[in-house]
Coordinates of C-alpha atoms in Angstrom, one line a residue:
X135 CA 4.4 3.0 14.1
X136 CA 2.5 -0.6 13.7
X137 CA 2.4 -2.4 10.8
X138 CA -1.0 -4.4 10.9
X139 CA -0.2 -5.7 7.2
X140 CA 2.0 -4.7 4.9
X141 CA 0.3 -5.2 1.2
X142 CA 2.0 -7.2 -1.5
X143 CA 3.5 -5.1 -3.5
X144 CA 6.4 -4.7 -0.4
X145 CA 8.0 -8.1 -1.9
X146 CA 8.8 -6.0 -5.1
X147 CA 10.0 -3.2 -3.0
X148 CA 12.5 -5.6 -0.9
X149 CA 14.4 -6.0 -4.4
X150 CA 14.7 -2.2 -4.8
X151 CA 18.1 -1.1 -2.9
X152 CA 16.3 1.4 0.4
X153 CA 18.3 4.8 0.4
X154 CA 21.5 4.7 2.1
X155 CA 21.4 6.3 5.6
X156 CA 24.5 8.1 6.7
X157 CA 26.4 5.9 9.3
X158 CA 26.7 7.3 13.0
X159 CA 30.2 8.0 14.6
X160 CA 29.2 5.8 17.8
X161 CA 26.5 3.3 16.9
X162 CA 26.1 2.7 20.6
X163 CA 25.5 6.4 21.7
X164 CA 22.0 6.7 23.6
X165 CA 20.1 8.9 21.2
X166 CA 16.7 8.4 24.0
X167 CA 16.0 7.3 27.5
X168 CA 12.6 6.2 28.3
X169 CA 11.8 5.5 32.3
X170 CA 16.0 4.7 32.1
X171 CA 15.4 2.7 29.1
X172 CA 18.0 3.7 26.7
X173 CA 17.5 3.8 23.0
X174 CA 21.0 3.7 21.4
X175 CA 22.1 5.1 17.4
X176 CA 22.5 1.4 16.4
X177 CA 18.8 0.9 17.0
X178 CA 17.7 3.4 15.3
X179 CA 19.5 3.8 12.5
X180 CA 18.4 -0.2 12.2
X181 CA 14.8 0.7 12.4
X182 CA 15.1 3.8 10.5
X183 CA 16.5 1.2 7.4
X184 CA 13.6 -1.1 8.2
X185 CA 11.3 2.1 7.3
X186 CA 13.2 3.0 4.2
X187 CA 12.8 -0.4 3.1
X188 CA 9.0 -1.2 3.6
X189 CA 8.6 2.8 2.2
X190 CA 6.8 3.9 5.2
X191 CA 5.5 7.4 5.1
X192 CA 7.4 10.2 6.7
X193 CA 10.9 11.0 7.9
X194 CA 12.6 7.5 8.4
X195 CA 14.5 8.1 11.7
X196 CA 11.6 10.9 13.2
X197 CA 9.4 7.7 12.6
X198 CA 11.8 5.2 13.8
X199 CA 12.6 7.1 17.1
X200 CA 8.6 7.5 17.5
X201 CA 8.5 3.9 17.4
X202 CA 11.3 2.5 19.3
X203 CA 9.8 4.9 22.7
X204 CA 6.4 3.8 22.3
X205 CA 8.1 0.0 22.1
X206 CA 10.2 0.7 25.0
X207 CA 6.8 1.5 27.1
X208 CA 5.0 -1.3 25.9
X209 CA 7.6 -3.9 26.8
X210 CA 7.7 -1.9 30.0
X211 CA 4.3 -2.8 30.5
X212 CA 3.9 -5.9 30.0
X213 CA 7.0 -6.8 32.1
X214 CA 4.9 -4.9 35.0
X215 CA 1.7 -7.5 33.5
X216 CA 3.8 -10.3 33.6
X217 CA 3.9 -11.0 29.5
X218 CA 6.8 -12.9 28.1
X219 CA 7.2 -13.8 24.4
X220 CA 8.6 -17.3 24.1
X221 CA 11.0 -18.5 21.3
X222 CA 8.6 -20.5 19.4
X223 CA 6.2 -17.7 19.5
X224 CA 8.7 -15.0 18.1
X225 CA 9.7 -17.2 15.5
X226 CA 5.6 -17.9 14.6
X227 CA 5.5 -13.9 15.0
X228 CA 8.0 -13.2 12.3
X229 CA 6.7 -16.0 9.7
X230 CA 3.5 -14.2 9.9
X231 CA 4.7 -10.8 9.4
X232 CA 6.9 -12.4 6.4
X233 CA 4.4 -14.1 4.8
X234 CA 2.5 -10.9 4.0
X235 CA 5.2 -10.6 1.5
X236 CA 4.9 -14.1 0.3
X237 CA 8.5 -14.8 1.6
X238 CA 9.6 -17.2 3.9
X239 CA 10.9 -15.7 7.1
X240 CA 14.2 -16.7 6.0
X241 CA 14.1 -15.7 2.5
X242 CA 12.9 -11.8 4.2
X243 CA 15.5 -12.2 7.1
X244 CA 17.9 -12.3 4.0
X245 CA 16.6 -9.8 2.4
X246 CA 16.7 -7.6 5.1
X247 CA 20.2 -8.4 5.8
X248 CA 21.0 -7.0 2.2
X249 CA 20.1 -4.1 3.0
X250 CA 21.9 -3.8 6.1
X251 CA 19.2 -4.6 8.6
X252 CA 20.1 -7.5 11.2
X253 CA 17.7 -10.0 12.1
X254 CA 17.9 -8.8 15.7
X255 CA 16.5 -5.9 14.8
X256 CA 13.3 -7.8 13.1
X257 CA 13.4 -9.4 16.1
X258 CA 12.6 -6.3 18.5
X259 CA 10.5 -5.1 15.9
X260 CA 8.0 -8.4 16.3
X261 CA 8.5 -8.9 20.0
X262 CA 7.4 -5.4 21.0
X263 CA 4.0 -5.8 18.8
X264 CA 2.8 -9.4 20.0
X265 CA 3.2 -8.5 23.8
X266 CA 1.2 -5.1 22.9
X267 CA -1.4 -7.2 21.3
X268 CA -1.6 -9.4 24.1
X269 CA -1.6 -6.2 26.4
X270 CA -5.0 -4.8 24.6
X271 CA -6.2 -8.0 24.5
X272 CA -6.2 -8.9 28.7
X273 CA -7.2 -5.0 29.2
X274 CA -9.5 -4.1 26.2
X275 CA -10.9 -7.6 25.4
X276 CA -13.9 -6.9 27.2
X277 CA -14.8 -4.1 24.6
X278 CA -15.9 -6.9 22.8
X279 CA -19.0 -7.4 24.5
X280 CA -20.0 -3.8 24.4
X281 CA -20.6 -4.4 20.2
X282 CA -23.9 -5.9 19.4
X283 CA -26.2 -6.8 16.7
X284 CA -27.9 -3.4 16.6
X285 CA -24.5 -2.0 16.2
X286 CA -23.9 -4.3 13.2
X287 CA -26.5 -3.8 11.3
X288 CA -26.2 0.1 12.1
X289 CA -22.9 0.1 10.4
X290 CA -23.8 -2.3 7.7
X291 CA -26.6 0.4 6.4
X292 CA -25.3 3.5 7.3
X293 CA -24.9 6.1 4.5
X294 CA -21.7 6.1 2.9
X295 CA -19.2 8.8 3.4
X296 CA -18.3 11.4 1.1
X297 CA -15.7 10.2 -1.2
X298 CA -12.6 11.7 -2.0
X299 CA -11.2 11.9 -5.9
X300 CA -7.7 13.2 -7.1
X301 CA -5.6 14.7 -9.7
X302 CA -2.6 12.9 -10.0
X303 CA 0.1 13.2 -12.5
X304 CA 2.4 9.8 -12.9
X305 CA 6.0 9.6 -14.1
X306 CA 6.5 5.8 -15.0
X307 CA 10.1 4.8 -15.2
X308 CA 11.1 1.6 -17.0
X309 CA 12.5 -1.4 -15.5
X310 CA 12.3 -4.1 -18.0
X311 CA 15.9 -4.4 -19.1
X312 CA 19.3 -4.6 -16.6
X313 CA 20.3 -1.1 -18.2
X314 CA 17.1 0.6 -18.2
X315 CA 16.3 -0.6 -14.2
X316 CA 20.1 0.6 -13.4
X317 CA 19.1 4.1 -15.3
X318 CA 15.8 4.4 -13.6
X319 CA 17.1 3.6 -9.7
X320 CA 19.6 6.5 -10.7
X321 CA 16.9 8.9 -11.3
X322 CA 14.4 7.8 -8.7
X323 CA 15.8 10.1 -5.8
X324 CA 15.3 13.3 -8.0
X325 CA 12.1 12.6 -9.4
X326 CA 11.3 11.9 -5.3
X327 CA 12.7 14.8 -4.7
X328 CA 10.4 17.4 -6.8
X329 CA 8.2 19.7 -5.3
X330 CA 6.5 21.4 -8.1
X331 CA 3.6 20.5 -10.7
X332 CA 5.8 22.1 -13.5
X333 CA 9.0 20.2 -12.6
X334 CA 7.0 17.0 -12.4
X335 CA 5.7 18.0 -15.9
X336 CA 8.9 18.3 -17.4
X337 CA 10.1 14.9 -15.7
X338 CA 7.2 13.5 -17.3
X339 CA 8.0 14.7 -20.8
X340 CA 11.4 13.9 -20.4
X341 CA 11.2 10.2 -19.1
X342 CA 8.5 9.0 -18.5
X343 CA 7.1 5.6 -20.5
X344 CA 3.6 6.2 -20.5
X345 CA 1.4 8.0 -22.9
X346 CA 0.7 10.0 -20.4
X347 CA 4.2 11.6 -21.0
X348 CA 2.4 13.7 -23.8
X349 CA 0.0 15.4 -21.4
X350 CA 3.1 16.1 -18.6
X351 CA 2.2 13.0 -16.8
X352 CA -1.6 14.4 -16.1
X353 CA -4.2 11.9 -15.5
X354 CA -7.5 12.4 -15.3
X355 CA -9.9 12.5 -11.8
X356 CA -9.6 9.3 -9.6
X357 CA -11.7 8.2 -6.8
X358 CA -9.4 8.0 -4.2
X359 CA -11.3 4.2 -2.7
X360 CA -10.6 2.8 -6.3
X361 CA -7.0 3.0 -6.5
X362 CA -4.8 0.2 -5.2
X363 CA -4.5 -0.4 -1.2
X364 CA -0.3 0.9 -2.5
X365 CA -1.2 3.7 -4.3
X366 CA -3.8 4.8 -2.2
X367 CA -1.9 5.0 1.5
X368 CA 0.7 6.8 -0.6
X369 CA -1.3 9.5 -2.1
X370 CA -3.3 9.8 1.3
X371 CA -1.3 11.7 3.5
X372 CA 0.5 14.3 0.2
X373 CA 0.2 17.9 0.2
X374 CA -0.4 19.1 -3.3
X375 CA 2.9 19.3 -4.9
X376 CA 4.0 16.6 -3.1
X377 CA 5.3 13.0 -4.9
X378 CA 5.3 9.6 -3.8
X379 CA 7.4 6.7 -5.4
X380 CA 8.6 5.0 -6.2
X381 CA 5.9 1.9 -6.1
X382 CA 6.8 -1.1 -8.3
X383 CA 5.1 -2.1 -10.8
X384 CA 5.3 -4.5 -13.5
X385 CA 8.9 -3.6 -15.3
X386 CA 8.7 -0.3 -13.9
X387 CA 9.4 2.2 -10.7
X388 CA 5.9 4.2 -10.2
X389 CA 5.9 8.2 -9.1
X390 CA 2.4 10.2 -8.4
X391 CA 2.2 13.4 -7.7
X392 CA -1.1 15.2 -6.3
X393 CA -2.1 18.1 -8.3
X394 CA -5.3 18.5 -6.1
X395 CA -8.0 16.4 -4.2
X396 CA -11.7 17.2 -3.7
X397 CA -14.8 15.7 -1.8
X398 CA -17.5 14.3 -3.8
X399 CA -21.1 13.4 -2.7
X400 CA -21.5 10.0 -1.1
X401 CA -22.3 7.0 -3.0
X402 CA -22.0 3.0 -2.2
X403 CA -18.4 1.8 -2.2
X404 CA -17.6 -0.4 -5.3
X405 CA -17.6 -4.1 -4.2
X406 CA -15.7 -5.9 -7.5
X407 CA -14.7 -4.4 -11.3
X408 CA -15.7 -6.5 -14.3
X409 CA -13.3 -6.1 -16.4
X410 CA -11.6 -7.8 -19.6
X411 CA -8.4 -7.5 -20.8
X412 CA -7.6 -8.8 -25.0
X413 CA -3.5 -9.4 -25.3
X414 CA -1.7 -8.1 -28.3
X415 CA 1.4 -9.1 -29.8
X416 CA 3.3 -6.5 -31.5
X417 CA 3.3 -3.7 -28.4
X418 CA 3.0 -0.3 -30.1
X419 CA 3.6 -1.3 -33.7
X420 CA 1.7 -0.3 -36.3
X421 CA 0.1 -3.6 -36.7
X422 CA -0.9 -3.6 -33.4
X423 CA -2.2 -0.5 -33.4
X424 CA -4.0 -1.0 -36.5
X425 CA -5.9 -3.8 -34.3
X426 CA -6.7 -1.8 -32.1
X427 CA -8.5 0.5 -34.2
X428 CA -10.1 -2.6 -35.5
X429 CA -11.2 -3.3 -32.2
X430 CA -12.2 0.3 -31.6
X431 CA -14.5 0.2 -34.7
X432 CA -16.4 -3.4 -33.8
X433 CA -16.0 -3.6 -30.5
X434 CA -19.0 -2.2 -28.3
X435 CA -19.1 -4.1 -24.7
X436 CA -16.8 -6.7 -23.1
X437 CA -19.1 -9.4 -24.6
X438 CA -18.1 -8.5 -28.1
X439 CA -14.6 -9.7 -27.5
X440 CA -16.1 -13.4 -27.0
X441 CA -16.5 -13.1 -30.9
X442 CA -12.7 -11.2 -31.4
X443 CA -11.3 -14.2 -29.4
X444 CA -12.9 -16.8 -31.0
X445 CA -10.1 -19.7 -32.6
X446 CA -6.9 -17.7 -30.9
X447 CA -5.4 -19.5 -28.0
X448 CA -7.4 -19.2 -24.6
X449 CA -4.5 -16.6 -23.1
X450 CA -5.6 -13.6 -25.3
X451 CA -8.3 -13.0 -23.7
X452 CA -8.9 -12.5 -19.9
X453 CA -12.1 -11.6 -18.2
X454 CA -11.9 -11.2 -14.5
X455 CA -14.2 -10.1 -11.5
X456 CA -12.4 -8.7 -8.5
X457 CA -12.3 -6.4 -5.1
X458 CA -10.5 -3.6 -5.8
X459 CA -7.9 -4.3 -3.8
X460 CA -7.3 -7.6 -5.7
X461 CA -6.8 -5.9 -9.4
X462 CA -2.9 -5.4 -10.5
X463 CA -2.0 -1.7 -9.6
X464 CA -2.0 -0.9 -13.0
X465 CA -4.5 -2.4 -14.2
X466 CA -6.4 -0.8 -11.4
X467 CA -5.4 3.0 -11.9
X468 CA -6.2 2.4 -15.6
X469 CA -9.4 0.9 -14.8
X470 CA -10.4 3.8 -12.7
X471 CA -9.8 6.4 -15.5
X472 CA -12.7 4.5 -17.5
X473 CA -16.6 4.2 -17.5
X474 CA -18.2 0.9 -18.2
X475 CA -17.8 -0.4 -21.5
X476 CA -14.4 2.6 -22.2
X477 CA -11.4 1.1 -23.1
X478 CA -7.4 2.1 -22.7
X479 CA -5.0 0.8 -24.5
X480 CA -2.1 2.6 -21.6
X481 CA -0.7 -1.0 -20.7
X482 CA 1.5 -3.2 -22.5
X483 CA 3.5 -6.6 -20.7
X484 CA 6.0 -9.0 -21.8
X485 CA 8.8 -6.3 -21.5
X486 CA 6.3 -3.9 -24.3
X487 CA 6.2 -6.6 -26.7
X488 CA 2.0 -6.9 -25.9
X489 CA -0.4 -4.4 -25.9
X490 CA -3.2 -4.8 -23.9
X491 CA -6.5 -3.8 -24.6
X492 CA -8.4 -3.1 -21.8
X493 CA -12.2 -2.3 -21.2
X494 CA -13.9 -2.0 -17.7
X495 CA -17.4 -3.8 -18.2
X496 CA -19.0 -2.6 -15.2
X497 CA -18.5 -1.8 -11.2
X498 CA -21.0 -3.4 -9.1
X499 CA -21.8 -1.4 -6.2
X500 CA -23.7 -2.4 -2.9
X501 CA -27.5 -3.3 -3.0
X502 CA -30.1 -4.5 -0.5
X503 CA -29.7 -7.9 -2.2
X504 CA -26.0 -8.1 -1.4
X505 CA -27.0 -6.1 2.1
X506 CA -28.3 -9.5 2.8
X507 CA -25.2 -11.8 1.9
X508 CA -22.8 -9.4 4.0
X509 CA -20.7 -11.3 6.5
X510 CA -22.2 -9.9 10.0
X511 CA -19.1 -11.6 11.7
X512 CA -16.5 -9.9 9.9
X513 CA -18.5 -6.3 10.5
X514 CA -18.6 -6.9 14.2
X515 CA -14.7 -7.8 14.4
X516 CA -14.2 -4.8 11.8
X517 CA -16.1 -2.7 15.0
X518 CA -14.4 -4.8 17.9
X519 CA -10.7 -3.9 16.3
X520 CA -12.0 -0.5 15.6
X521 CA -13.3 0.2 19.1
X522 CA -10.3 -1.4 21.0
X523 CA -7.7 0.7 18.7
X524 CA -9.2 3.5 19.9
X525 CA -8.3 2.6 23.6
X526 CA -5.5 1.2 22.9
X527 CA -4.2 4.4 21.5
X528 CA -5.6 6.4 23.9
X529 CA -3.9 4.1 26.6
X530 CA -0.5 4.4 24.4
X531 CA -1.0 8.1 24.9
X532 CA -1.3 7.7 28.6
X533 CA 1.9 6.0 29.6
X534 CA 4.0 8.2 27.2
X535 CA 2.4 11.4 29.0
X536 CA 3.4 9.6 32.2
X537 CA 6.7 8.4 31.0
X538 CA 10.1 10.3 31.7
X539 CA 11.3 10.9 27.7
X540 CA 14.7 12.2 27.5
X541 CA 16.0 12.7 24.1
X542 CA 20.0 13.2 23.7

């Protein structure tokens, strides 16, 4: 498994103690041989922790044995090429990779430690992708050439592909206080754990923090490219029935579970979400809530809220245009529950002391004006990358199918 970039919720998720895996009788038993090459217990059960922690999909050690043989043939190779990884450049490897959690590689070395991954095992992990890079790179590179402007402006108009929406139900569990965030990484395994839509219901009802609790956790349809980069490669590869979770999110441990997915006629990707966001104090209490009816009643588009803001201090109110992608998780799965100038009042912050009063003002979609302002550069690279994976996989394929795998 590679791990182009990791998003940023993952610096939340290195606070959240990874499931314990069982310890092995003889660390240093080989569990695989590749070409010779053993693979002992130790290393996987140290990748296999890696995996729980970053909450990569699928079974931890399946996926960390997967890994560790396709590793052992890369390095393989590029001993045959010639490619060494110097000192300077692992250590310039792994502050890149840590700095996609905005941590310093010491700050995630430590945080890996605590949850009983070794830094030699980070270590492996980096090595074995730079010298694959630099593999694809000296055999593949040429690909490059092969992409020109036709193809660019081929894949800059070509018709969008049918989208994909969802059913999700959610089971928020709170995380605001010491006692609540103990309770809640208590019940995380067994809400992970649940198979069934009416189970999930029930968990819902019984402890979940949203409103949503009411309706067993039941959200309405989603498009499936509005959710959050998180939240979407989790709910990509579920069955129905299936839950993943927990995802962090603000004073909280997020489960979804998909009730059913569906294709739905093509239409131009959103680029950014206007949306604005009026802070109020008071949470759920009936004074707050009684503003929010006030609002309700007087408020029609996000403009209006100028006029509600007017004289309170400038943090009230926020009014932001984003990517998807760029949007609070939250904030975003809210937002895509709503039609322009729709409003939920789901979110509160400051530990539920302030409601927030959201309203998406409109999604901005691609037109032949902004056809005009795309980045031709950055869709030729998108197709360079694209193309080479391609090969690169298919070459990965190769030397496994001409490797000799023995597993113990």
């Amino acid at each position: 498994m590679t791990f182009r970039r990791l998003p940023p919720i993952l610096l939340c998720l290195l606070c959240v103690s990874a499931p314990t895996i069982a310890p092995a009788q003889n660390l240093f038993a080989p569990v695989a041989q590749v070409d010779g090459r053993v693979i002992t217990e130790f290393e996987l059960d140290q990748r296999a922790r890696m995996l729980e922690l970053f909450r990569a999909p699928g079974d931890p050690r399946e996926e960390a044995l997967d890994a560790l043989v396709n590793e052992r043939l890369q390095l393989a190779e590029a001993a045959r090429m010639g490619i060494t990884v110097s000192d300077e450049e692992l250590l310039a490897g792994m502050d890149e990779f840590a700095a996609r959690t905005d941590l310093e590689r010491e700050d995630f070395v430590a945080a890996l430690a605590r949850d009983g991954v070794d830094v030699t095992a980070f270590e492996d992990f980096v090595r074995a992708g730079i010298v694959w890079r630099r593999i694809v790179r000296e055999r593949f590179g040429a690909q490059a050439a092969t992409i020109d402007d036709a193809d660019v402006e081929d894949e800059i108009r070509a018709a969008p592909e049918p989208s994909l929406r969802v059913l999700l139900s959610e089971v928020i569990l709170p995380a605001n206080t010491p006692r609540n965030t103990a309770r809640s990484t208590e019940l995380a395994p067994r809400i992970a754990e649940i198979s069934s839509l009416p189970a999930f219901a029930a968990a819902a009802r019984q402890y979940s923090a949203s409103p949503s609790r009411e309706r067993g956790g039941r959200l309405d349809w989603l498009e499936l490219s509005e959710l959050p980069p998180p939240l979407r490669s989790a709910i990509s590869p579920l069955q129905v029935g299936e839950v993943a979770g927990p995802l962090s999110a603000p004073n909280s441990l997020a489960f979804f579970q998909l009730r059913a997915i569906e294709e739905t006629e093509p239409q131009a990707p959103v680029q950014t979400i206007d949306y604005a966001a009026f802070y109020i104090p008071g949470g759920r209490s009936p004074e707050a809530l009684a503003t929010v009816a006030e609002l309700n009643a007087n408020v029609q588009t996000c403009d209006d809220l100028y006029g509600v803001a007017a004289g309170l201090p400038p943090s009230r109110l926020q009014r932001d245009r984003l990517p998807p992608a760029q949007i609070p998780a939250d904030v975003a799965v809210a937002l895509s529950q709503l039609d322009p100038n729709e409003v939920s009042t789901a979110l509160t912050r400051a530990n539920g002391q302030t409601l927030v009063y959201l309203m998406l003002c409109q999604r901005y979609y691609e037109t032949e004006e902004t056809l005009e302002a795309v980045n031709r550069n950055a869709v030729r690279d998108r197709l360079v990358n694209s193309r080479i994976g391609r090969v690169a996989d298919a070459y990965l394929a190769d030397l496994r199918a001409n490797a000799e795998i023995i597993y113990r």
